[in-house]
Amino acid sequence: MSLFGRSSRSHLTFRPKKSSPSGNKGLQLKKHIDATLGSGNLREAVRLPIGEDLNEWLAVNTVDFFNQVNFLYGTLMEFCTSSTCPIMSAGPKYEYRWADGVKVKKPVQVSAPKYVEYLMDWVESQLDDEAIFPQKIGAPFPQNFREVIRTIFKRLFRVYAHMYHSHFQMILKLKEEAHLSTCFKHFVLFTWEFHLIDRAELAPLNELIEPIVFRYF
């Protein structure tokens, strides 16, 4: 079974799984990720393979992390509602308001499920845009690609932060803790390796992140 194998609750996946970008090259890199994860070496799994293009590596992993968050949140959808989570938050100190800079320019307060819906719609639109995530081998990445990647990872982190702060007891009840923990460690190590999220943004889960970074870096 894959390290990130689906549980019996997989029918609750938030939205369809995305495929790796960049054609055959993306598939090759995806196989490398799966192989290193399968060995249990998370530190090695995030390193840029020798001779590979950094943007290609970032692109393939971004799709992978989107799929992971998509699946994890999907297992909690019936428990994360506008009634249980009227505000998108990560504990009492951190509230997230939605703005995408295009359709919603001024940050607005929305419920957690609505925020996650907006967030995943936005990420999916970036992944589907071939001007940002090229599907053809050799097609150039845009100049602002790293900036887009950083924004995607910052927003995906907020879903992790909400799940841990608002739904951890349900995660324990559903016996998803080990899966969540492995996915989150992988996510943290990748963001740390390539400096994708500012430390201030990571504050809501700092107590979880520091031991991971200390152990692997």
mmCIF file of C-alpha atoms in Angstrom:
data_model
loop_
_atom_site.group_PDB
_atom_site.id
_atom_site.type_symbol
_atom_site.label_atom_id
_atom_site.label_comp_id
_atom_site.label_asym_id
_atom_site.label_seq_id
_atom_site.Cartn_x
_atom_site.Cartn_y
_atom_site.Cartn_z
ATOM 1 C CA MET A 1 0.000 0.000 0.000
ATOM 2 C CA SER A 2 1.190 3.510 -0.794
ATOM 3 C CA LEU A 3 2.336 5.664 2.104
ATOM 4 C CA PHE A 4 -0.503 7.981 1.215
ATOM 5 C CA GLY A 5 -2.997 5.220 0.445
ATOM 6 C CA ARG A 6 -6.658 6.118 0.637
ATOM 7 C CA SER A 7 -8.758 4.983 3.575
ATOM 8 C CA SER A 8 -12.308 3.700 3.529
ATOM 9 C CA ARG A 9 -13.424 7.342 3.635
ATOM 10 C CA SER A 10 -11.827 8.144 0.278
ATOM 11 C CA HIS A 11 -15.263 8.654 -1.272
ATOM 12 C CA LEU A 12 -15.358 11.923 0.654
ATOM 13 C CA THR A 13 -12.437 13.437 -1.271
ATOM 14 C CA PHE A 14 -13.107 17.161 -1.533
ATOM 15 C CA ARG A 15 -12.635 17.251 -5.322
ATOM 16 C CA PRO A 16 -11.126 15.080 -8.094
ATOM 17 C CA LYS A 17 -7.444 14.247 -7.795
ATOM 18 C CA LYS A 18 -5.150 16.320 -10.013
ATOM 19 C CA SER A 19 -2.616 14.704 -12.347
ATOM 20 C CA SER A 20 1.057 15.630 -12.418
ATOM 21 C CA PRO A 21 1.979 18.435 -14.851
ATOM 22 C CA SER A 22 4.538 18.527 -17.661
ATOM 23 C CA GLY A 23 3.700 15.269 -19.406
ATOM 24 C CA ASN A 24 6.137 12.370 -19.172
ATOM 25 C CA LYS A 25 8.643 14.455 -17.232
ATOM 26 C CA GLY A 26 6.104 15.136 -14.529
ATOM 27 C CA LEU A 27 5.274 11.450 -14.299
ATOM 28 C CA GLN A 28 8.950 10.552 -13.946
ATOM 29 C CA LEU A 29 9.372 13.011 -11.082
ATOM 30 C CA LYS A 30 6.154 11.758 -9.480
ATOM 31 C CA LYS A 31 7.554 8.212 -9.542
ATOM 32 C CA HIS A 32 10.716 9.500 -7.847
ATOM 33 C CA ILE A 33 8.613 11.126 -5.108
ATOM 34 C CA ASP A 34 6.612 7.947 -4.567
ATOM 35 C CA ALA A 35 9.753 5.812 -4.451
ATOM 36 C CA THR A 36 11.530 7.969 -1.860
ATOM 37 C CA LEU A 37 8.373 8.316 0.231
ATOM 38 C CA GLY A 38 7.895 4.571 0.048
ATOM 39 C CA SER A 39 11.357 4.106 1.541
ATOM 40 C CA GLY A 40 10.272 6.223 4.515
ATOM 41 C CA ASN A 41 12.999 8.825 3.942
ATOM 42 C CA LEU A 42 11.074 12.100 4.086
ATOM 43 C CA ARG A 43 14.207 14.235 4.049
ATOM 44 C CA GLU A 44 15.410 12.633 0.834
ATOM 45 C CA ALA A 45 11.920 12.849 -0.664
ATOM 46 C CA VAL A 46 11.963 16.661 -0.678
ATOM 47 C CA ARG A 47 15.458 17.196 -2.104
ATOM 48 C CA LEU A 48 15.762 18.304 -5.725
ATOM 49 C CA PRO A 49 16.976 15.255 -7.669
ATOM 50 C CA ILE A 50 20.388 15.732 -9.266
ATOM 51 C CA GLY A 51 20.123 17.177 -12.754
ATOM 52 C CA GLU A 52 16.442 18.090 -12.492
ATOM 53 C CA ASP A 53 14.904 21.514 -13.060
ATOM 54 C CA LEU A 54 13.782 23.235 -9.864
ATOM 55 C CA ASN A 55 10.585 24.634 -11.379
ATOM 56 C CA GLU A 56 9.587 21.180 -12.644
ATOM 57 C CA TRP A 57 10.203 19.787 -9.159
ATOM 58 C CA LEU A 58 8.172 22.530 -7.511
ATOM 59 C CA ALA A 59 5.325 22.038 -9.996
ATOM 60 C CA VAL A 60 5.007 18.266 -9.536
ATOM 61 C CA ASN A 61 5.197 18.511 -5.757
ATOM 62 C CA THR A 62 2.646 21.321 -5.664
ATOM 63 C CA VAL A 63 0.114 19.069 -7.393
ATOM 64 C CA ASP A 64 0.960 16.285 -4.939
ATOM 65 C CA PHE A 65 0.457 18.504 -1.890
ATOM 66 C CA PHE A 66 -2.798 19.852 -3.320
ATOM 67 C CA ASN A 67 -4.041 16.264 -3.655
ATOM 68 C CA GLN A 68 -2.970 15.427 -0.106
ATOM 69 C CA VAL A 69 -4.744 18.419 1.440
ATOM 70 C CA ASN A 70 -7.742 17.743 -0.782
ATOM 71 C CA PHE A 71 -7.991 14.184 0.547
ATOM 72 C CA LEU A 72 -7.357 15.062 4.196
ATOM 73 C CA TYR A 73 -9.932 17.837 4.264
ATOM 74 C CA GLY A 74 -12.359 15.585 2.423
ATOM 75 C CA THR A 75 -12.412 13.209 5.386
ATOM 76 C CA LEU A 76 -13.562 16.107 7.592
ATOM 77 C CA MET A 77 -16.057 17.807 5.296
ATOM 78 C CA GLU A 78 -19.141 16.600 7.145
ATOM 79 C CA PHE A 79 -17.734 17.930 10.441
ATOM 80 C CA CYS A 80 -16.445 21.279 9.144
ATOM 81 C CA THR A 81 -19.606 23.266 8.469
ATOM 82 C CA SER A 82 -20.733 26.876 8.600
ATOM 83 C CA SER A 83 -22.298 26.051 11.967
ATOM 84 C CA THR A 84 -19.311 24.332 13.584
ATOM 85 C CA CYS A 85 -16.738 26.651 11.955
ATOM 86 C CA PRO A 86 -18.360 30.020 11.181
ATOM 87 C CA ILE A 87 -14.908 31.615 10.929
ATOM 88 C CA MET A 88 -11.822 30.273 9.176
ATOM 89 C CA SER A 89 -9.359 30.151 12.038
ATOM 90 C CA ALA A 90 -6.388 28.345 13.547
ATOM 91 C CA GLY A 91 -7.076 28.673 17.235
ATOM 92 C CA PRO A 92 -8.222 31.854 19.011
ATOM 93 C CA LYS A 93 -5.271 33.967 17.870
ATOM 94 C CA TYR A 94 -5.409 33.434 14.116
ATOM 95 C CA GLU A 95 -8.256 34.228 11.736
ATOM 96 C CA TYR A 96 -7.984 33.949 7.962
ATOM 97 C CA ARG A 97 -10.054 36.174 5.673
ATOM 98 C CA TRP A 98 -10.415 35.410 1.995
ATOM 99 C CA ALA A 99 -9.154 37.535 -0.897
ATOM 100 C CA ASP A 100 -7.749 36.420 -4.225
ATOM 101 C CA GLY A 101 -6.811 39.861 -5.538
ATOM 102 C CA VAL A 102 -9.058 39.425 -8.585
ATOM 103 C CA LYS A 103 -12.655 38.480 -7.778
ATOM 104 C CA VAL A 104 -12.318 39.393 -4.114
ATOM 105 C CA LYS A 105 -9.857 42.221 -3.611
ATOM 106 C CA LYS A 106 -10.747 43.200 -0.048
ATOM 107 C CA PRO A 107 -10.379 40.386 2.529
ATOM 108 C CA VAL A 108 -13.779 39.134 3.687
ATOM 109 C CA GLN A 109 -14.750 36.970 6.639
ATOM 110 C CA VAL A 110 -16.226 33.639 5.586
ATOM 111 C CA SER A 111 -16.865 30.291 7.238
ATOM 112 C CA ALA A 112 -14.098 27.693 7.222
ATOM 113 C CA PRO A 113 -15.764 25.439 4.621
ATOM 114 C CA LYS A 114 -16.410 28.399 2.331
ATOM 115 C CA TYR A 115 -12.822 29.609 2.779
ATOM 116 C CA VAL A 116 -11.451 26.167 1.909
ATOM 117 C CA GLU A 117 -13.779 25.989 -1.097
ATOM 118 C CA TYR A 118 -12.536 29.362 -2.360
ATOM 119 C CA LEU A 119 -8.943 28.406 -1.616
ATOM 120 C CA MET A 120 -9.071 25.062 -3.426
ATOM 121 C CA ASP A 121 -10.916 26.609 -6.381
ATOM 122 C CA TRP A 122 -8.173 29.205 -6.621
ATOM 123 C CA VAL A 123 -5.341 26.657 -6.382
ATOM 124 C CA GLU A 124 -7.031 24.438 -8.958
ATOM 125 C CA SER A 125 -7.354 27.380 -11.348
ATOM 126 C CA GLN A 126 -3.604 28.000 -11.024
ATOM 127 C CA LEU A 127 -2.785 24.320 -11.639
ATOM 128 C CA ASP A 128 -5.054 24.237 -14.698
ATOM 129 C CA ASP A 129 -3.514 27.374 -16.224
ATOM 130 C CA GLU A 130 -0.892 26.184 -18.727
ATOM 131 C CA ALA A 131 0.690 29.628 -18.704
ATOM 132 C CA ILE A 132 1.614 28.954 -15.056
ATOM 133 C CA PHE A 133 1.934 25.150 -14.976
ATOM 134 C CA PRO A 134 3.051 24.123 -18.491
ATOM 135 C CA GLN A 135 1.889 20.721 -19.681
ATOM 136 C CA LYS A 136 4.297 20.449 -22.602
ATOM 137 C CA ILE A 137 7.899 19.370 -22.029
ATOM 138 C CA GLY A 138 10.263 22.292 -22.475
ATOM 139 C CA ALA A 139 7.546 24.945 -22.223
ATOM 140 C CA PRO A 140 8.780 27.859 -20.101
ATOM 141 C CA PHE A 141 7.525 28.647 -16.631
ATOM 142 C CA PRO A 142 6.403 32.250 -16.021
ATOM 143 C CA GLN A 143 8.739 34.721 -14.320
ATOM 144 C CA ASN A 144 6.432 34.940 -11.304
ATOM 145 C CA PHE A 145 6.217 31.142 -10.910
ATOM 146 C CA ARG A 146 8.001 31.018 -7.537
ATOM 147 C CA GLU A 147 5.723 33.758 -6.219
ATOM 148 C CA VAL A 148 2.638 31.770 -7.271
ATOM 149 C CA ILE A 149 4.067 28.635 -5.643
ATOM 150 C CA ARG A 150 4.712 30.477 -2.386
ATOM 151 C CA THR A 151 1.136 31.772 -2.321
ATOM 152 C CA ILE A 152 -0.253 28.281 -2.980
ATOM 153 C CA PHE A 153 1.788 26.765 -0.153
ATOM 154 C CA LYS A 154 0.893 29.570 2.246
ATOM 155 C CA ARG A 155 -2.790 28.947 1.604
ATOM 156 C CA LEU A 156 -2.557 25.149 1.778
ATOM 157 C CA PHE A 157 -0.835 25.548 5.151
ATOM 158 C CA ARG A 158 -3.892 27.386 6.442
ATOM 159 C CA VAL A 159 -6.015 24.283 5.791
ATOM 160 C CA TYR A 160 -3.555 22.211 7.839
ATOM 161 C CA ALA A 161 -3.649 24.825 10.597
ATOM 162 C CA HIS A 162 -7.445 24.761 10.701
ATOM 163 C CA MET A 163 -7.621 20.962 10.696
ATOM 164 C CA TYR A 164 -5.172 20.653 13.589
ATOM 165 C CA HIS A 165 -6.734 23.396 15.700
ATOM 166 C CA SER A 166 -10.425 22.774 15.038
ATOM 167 C CA HIS A 167 -10.749 19.103 14.123
ATOM 168 C CA PHE A 168 -7.933 17.167 15.753
ATOM 169 C CA GLN A 169 -10.216 15.261 18.123
ATOM 170 C CA MET A 170 -12.281 14.086 15.155
ATOM 171 C CA ILE A 171 -9.078 13.148 13.324
ATOM 172 C CA LEU A 172 -8.165 10.956 16.296
ATOM 173 C CA LYS A 173 -11.643 9.434 16.319
ATOM 174 C CA LEU A 174 -11.393 8.653 12.599
ATOM 175 C CA LYS A 175 -7.898 7.193 13.149
ATOM 176 C CA GLU A 176 -6.439 9.572 10.552
ATOM 177 C CA GLU A 177 -3.755 10.978 12.856
ATOM 178 C CA ALA A 178 -0.843 8.958 11.422
ATOM 179 C CA HIS A 179 -1.804 9.837 7.852
ATOM 180 C CA LEU A 180 -2.211 13.519 8.704
ATOM 181 C CA SER A 181 1.093 13.561 10.594
ATOM 182 C CA THR A 182 3.068 12.012 7.731
ATOM 183 C CA CYS A 183 1.512 14.344 5.155
ATOM 184 C CA PHE A 184 2.184 17.376 7.336
ATOM 185 C CA LYS A 185 5.814 16.392 7.986
ATOM 186 C CA HIS A 186 6.351 15.985 4.249
ATOM 187 C CA PHE A 187 4.709 19.379 3.629
ATOM 188 C CA VAL A 188 6.813 21.119 6.300
ATOM 189 C CA LEU A 189 10.082 19.613 5.087
ATOM 190 C CA PHE A 190 9.381 20.634 1.512
ATOM 191 C CA THR A 191 8.438 24.202 2.420
ATOM 192 C CA TRP A 192 11.516 24.458 4.636
ATOM 193 C CA GLU A 193 13.842 23.040 1.976
ATOM 194 C CA PHE A 194 12.785 25.668 -0.572
ATOM 195 C CA HIS A 195 11.840 28.552 1.778
ATOM 196 C CA LEU A 196 8.240 28.675 0.541
ATOM 197 C CA ILE A 197 6.431 30.020 3.614
ATOM 198 C CA ASP A 198 7.487 32.892 5.865
ATOM 199 C CA ARG A 199 8.024 31.833 9.470
ATOM 200 C CA ALA A 200 5.396 34.266 10.731
ATOM 201 C CA GLU A 201 2.793 32.415 8.646
ATOM 202 C CA LEU A 202 3.790 29.127 10.301
ATOM 203 C CA ALA A 203 3.189 30.436 13.833
ATOM 204 C CA PRO A 204 -0.184 28.699 14.414
ATOM 205 C CA LEU A 205 1.524 25.279 14.242
ATOM 206 C CA ASN A 206 4.949 26.247 15.492
ATOM 207 C CA GLU A 207 4.891 23.668 18.294
ATOM 208 C CA LEU A 208 4.485 20.916 15.703
ATOM 209 C CA ILE A 209 6.890 22.382 13.166
ATOM 210 C CA GLU A 210 9.917 23.029 15.383
ATOM 211 C CA PRO A 211 10.473 19.342 16.334
ATOM 212 C CA ILE A 212 10.155 18.322 12.659
ATOM 213 C CA VAL A 213 12.710 20.868 11.511
ATOM 214 C CA PHE A 214 15.033 20.093 14.435
ATOM 215 C CA ARG A 215 14.988 16.383 13.614
ATOM 216 C CA TYR A 216 15.495 16.592 9.852
ATOM 217 C CA PHE A 217 17.558 19.774 9.431
#
